[in-house]
Short mmCIF file of C-alpha atoms in Angstrom, two decimals:
data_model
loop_
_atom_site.label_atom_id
_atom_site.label_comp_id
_atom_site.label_asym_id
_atom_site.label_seq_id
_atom_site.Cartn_x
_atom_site.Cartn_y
_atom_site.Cartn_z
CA UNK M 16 33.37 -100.73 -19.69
CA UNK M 17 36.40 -98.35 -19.85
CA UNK M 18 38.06 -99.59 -16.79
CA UNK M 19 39.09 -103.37 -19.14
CA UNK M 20 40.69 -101.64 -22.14
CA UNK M 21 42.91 -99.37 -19.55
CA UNK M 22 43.42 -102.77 -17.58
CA UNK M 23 44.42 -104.56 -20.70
CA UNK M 24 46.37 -101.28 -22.01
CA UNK M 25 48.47 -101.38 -18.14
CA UNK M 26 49.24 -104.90 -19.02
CA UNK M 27 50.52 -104.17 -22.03
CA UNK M 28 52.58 -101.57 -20.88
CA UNK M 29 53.74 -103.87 -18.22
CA UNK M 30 54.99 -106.70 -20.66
CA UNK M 31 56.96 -104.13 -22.78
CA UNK M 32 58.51 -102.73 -19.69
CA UNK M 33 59.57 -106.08 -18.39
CA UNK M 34 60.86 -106.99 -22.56
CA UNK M 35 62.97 -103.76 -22.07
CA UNK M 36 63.82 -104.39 -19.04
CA UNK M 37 65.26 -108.19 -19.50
CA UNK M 38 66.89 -107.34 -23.07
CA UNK M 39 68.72 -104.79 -21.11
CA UNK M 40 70.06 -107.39 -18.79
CA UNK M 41 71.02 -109.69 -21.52
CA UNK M 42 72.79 -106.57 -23.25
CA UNK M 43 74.96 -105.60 -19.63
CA UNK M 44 76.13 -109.36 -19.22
CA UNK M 45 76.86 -109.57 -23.02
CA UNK M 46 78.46 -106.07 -22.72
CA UNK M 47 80.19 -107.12 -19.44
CA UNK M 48 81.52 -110.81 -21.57
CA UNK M 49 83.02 -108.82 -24.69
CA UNK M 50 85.04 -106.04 -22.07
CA UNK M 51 86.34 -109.26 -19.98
CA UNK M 52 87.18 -110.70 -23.20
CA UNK M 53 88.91 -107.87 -24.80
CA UNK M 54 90.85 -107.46 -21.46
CA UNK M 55 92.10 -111.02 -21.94
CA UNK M 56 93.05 -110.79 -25.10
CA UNK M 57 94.77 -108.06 -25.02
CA UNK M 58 96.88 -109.23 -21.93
CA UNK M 59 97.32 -112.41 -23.78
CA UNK M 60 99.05 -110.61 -26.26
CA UNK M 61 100.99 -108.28 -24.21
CA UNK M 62 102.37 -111.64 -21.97
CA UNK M 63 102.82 -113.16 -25.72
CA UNK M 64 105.24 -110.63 -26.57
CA UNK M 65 106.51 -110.34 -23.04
CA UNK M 66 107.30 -114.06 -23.35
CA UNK M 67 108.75 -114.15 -26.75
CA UNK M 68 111.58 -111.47 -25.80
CA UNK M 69 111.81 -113.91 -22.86
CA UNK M 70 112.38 -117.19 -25.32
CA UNK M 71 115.17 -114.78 -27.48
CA UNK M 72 117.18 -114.48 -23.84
CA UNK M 73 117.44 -118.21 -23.36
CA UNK M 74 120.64 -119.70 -23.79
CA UNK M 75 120.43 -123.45 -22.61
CA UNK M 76 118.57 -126.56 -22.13
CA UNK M 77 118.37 -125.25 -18.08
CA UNK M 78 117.24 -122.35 -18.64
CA UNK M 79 114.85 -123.50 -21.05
CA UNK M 80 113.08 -126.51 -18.65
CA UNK M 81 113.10 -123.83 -15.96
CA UNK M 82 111.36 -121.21 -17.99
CA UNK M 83 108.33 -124.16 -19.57
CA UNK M 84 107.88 -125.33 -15.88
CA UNK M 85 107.37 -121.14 -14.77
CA UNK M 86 104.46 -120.95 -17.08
CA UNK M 87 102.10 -123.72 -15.89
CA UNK M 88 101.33 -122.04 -12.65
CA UNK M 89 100.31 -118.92 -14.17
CA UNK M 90 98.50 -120.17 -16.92
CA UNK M 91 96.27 -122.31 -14.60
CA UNK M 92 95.64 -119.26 -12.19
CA UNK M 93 94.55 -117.05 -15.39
CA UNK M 94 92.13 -119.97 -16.37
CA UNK M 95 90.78 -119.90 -13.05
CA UNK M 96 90.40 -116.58 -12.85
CA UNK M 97 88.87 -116.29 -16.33
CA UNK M 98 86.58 -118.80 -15.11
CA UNK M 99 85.63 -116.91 -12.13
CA UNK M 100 84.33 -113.71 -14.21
CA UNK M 101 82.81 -115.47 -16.76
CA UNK M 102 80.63 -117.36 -13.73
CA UNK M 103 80.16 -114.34 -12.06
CA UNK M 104 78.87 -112.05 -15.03
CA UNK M 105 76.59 -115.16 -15.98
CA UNK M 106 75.07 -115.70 -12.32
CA UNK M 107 75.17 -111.67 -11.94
CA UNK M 108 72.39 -111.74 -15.60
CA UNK M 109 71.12 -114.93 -13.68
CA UNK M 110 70.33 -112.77 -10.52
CA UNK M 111 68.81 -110.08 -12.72
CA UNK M 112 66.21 -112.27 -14.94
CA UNK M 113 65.34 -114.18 -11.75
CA UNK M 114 64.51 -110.37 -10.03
CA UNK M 115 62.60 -109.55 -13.38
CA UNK M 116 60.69 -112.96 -13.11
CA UNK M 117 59.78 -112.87 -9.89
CA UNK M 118 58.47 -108.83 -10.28
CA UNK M 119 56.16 -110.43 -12.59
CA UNK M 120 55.17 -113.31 -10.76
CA UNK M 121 54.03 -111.06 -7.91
CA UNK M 122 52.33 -108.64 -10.35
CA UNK M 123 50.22 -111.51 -12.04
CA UNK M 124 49.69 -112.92 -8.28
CA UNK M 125 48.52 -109.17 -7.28
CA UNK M 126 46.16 -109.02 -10.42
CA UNK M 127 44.60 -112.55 -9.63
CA UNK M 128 43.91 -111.45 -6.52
CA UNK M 129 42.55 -108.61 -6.89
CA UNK M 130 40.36 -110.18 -9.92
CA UNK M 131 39.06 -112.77 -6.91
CA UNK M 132 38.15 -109.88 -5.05
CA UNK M 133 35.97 -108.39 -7.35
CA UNK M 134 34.75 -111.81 -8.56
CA UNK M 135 33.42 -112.27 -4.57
CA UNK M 136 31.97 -108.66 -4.61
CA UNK M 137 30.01 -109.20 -7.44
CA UNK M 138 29.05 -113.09 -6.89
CA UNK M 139 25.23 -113.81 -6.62
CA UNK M 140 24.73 -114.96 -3.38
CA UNK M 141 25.03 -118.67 -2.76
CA UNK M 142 28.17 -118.45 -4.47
CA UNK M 143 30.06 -117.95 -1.34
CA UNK M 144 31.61 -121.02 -1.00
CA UNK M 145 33.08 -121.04 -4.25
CA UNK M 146 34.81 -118.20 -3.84
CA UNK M 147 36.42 -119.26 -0.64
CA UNK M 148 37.45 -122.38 -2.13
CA UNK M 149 38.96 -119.92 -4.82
CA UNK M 150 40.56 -117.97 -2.84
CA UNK M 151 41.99 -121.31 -0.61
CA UNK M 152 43.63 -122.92 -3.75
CA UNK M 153 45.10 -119.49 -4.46
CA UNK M 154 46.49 -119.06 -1.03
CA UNK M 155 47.95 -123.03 -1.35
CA UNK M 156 49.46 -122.21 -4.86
CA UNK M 157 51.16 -119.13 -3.57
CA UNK M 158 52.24 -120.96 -0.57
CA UNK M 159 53.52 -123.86 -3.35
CA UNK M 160 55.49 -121.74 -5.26
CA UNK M 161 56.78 -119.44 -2.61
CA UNK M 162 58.23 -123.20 -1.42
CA UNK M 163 59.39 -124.29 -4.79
CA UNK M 164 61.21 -120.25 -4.91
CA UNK M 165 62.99 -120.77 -1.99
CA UNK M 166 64.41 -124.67 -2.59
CA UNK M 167 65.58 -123.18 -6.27
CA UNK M 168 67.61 -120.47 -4.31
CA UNK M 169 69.14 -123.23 -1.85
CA UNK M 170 69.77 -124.92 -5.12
CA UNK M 171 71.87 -122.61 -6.75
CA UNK M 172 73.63 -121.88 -3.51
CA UNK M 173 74.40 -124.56 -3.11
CA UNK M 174 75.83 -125.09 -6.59
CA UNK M 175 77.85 -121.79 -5.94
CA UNK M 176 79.34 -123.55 -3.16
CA UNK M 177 80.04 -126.64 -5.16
CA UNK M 178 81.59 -124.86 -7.84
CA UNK M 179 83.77 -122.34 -5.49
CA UNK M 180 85.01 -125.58 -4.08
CA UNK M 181 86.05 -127.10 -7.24
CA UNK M 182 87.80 -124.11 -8.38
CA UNK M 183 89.79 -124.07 -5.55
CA UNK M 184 90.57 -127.51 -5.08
CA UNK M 185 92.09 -127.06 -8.93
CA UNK M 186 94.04 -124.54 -8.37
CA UNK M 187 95.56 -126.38 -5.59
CA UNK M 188 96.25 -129.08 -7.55
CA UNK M 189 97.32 -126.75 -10.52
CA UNK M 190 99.93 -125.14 -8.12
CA UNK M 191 100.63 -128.48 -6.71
CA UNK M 192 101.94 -129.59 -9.92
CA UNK M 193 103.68 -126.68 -11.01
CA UNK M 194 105.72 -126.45 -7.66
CA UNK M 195 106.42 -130.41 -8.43
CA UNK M 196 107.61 -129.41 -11.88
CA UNK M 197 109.70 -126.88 -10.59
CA UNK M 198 111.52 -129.51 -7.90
CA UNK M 199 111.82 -131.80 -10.88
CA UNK M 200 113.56 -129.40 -13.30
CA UNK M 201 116.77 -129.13 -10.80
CA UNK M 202 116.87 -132.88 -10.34
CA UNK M 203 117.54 -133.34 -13.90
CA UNK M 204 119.93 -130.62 -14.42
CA UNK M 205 121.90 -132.76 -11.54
CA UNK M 206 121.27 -135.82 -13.64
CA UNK M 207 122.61 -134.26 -16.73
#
């Protein structure tokens, strides 16, 4: 009779270990947002004031097309980048829970298991076949979600791979159009 409160009391302790254990991936990737954030914002403000001293030293219409068409290139790579760390602190927590979830999915697997083993040690006898057919629909569930595990991680690779691909393909066309800005400024300088 003892051995079901400690089994219930390990399960317990289990599910608080695994609460702890996910808030405190939540926490890093929140933690790991707010210092990315504060980085950015403070470089914002130190290229604000960079730029400002920048805007005081102009002293024509030139100068002042060239220096607009310098800061679209930049601004789309910090985007980008931005981009980039956000995605990879989010899929980095993603990683985490999905490590967490699948501890716990084994565990529960382990404890049905081993809950069908002593269920077929202590069957009357005749009840043989039920317990094979038991333990077959447990071995073709495992086998189903094993499957279903493995497609969601080809998923998200794939979606890595989509999104990687995106990213770059705007930056090209970010740097595409700033280097087209910057051929257009000197064609108008000629024109005026």
């Amino acid at each position: 009779m003892t051995a079901i409160p400690q089994q219930v009391l390990n399960r317990q302790k289990a599910a608080v270990s695994s609460l702890i254990a996910t808030q405190g991936a939540l926490f890093s990737g929140f933690e790991k947002l707010v210092d990315l954030n504060m980085k950015v914002v403070k470089a914002s403000l130190d290229e604000a004031a960079r730029r400002a001293q920048q805007v005081a030293e102009l002293k024509d219409a030139q100068e002042v097309a060239a220096f607009t068409s310098s800061l679209l290139q930049p601004g789309a790579e910090k985007a980008l980048a931005y981009g980039k760390h956000v995605y990879d602190i989010l899929a980095g927590v993603q990683s985490e829970l999905a490590a967490l979830a699948e501890a716990q999915v084994a565990d529960g697997r382990q404890q049905l298991n081993d809950a069908i083993e002593e269920l077929s040690k202590n069957a009357p006898t005749g009840t043989e076949g039920a317990v094979a057919l038991m333990k077959s629909s447990l071995a073709t569930v495992n086998s189903a979600y094993d499957s279903l595990a493995k497609a969601a991680k080809q998923a998200a690779e794939v979606a890595e791979s989509n999104l990687n691909a995106a990213a770059n393909a705007t930056f090209k066309a970010a740097s595409d159009a700033a280097e087209a800005a910057g051929k257009a400024t000197p064609r108008s300088r000629r024109a005026a």
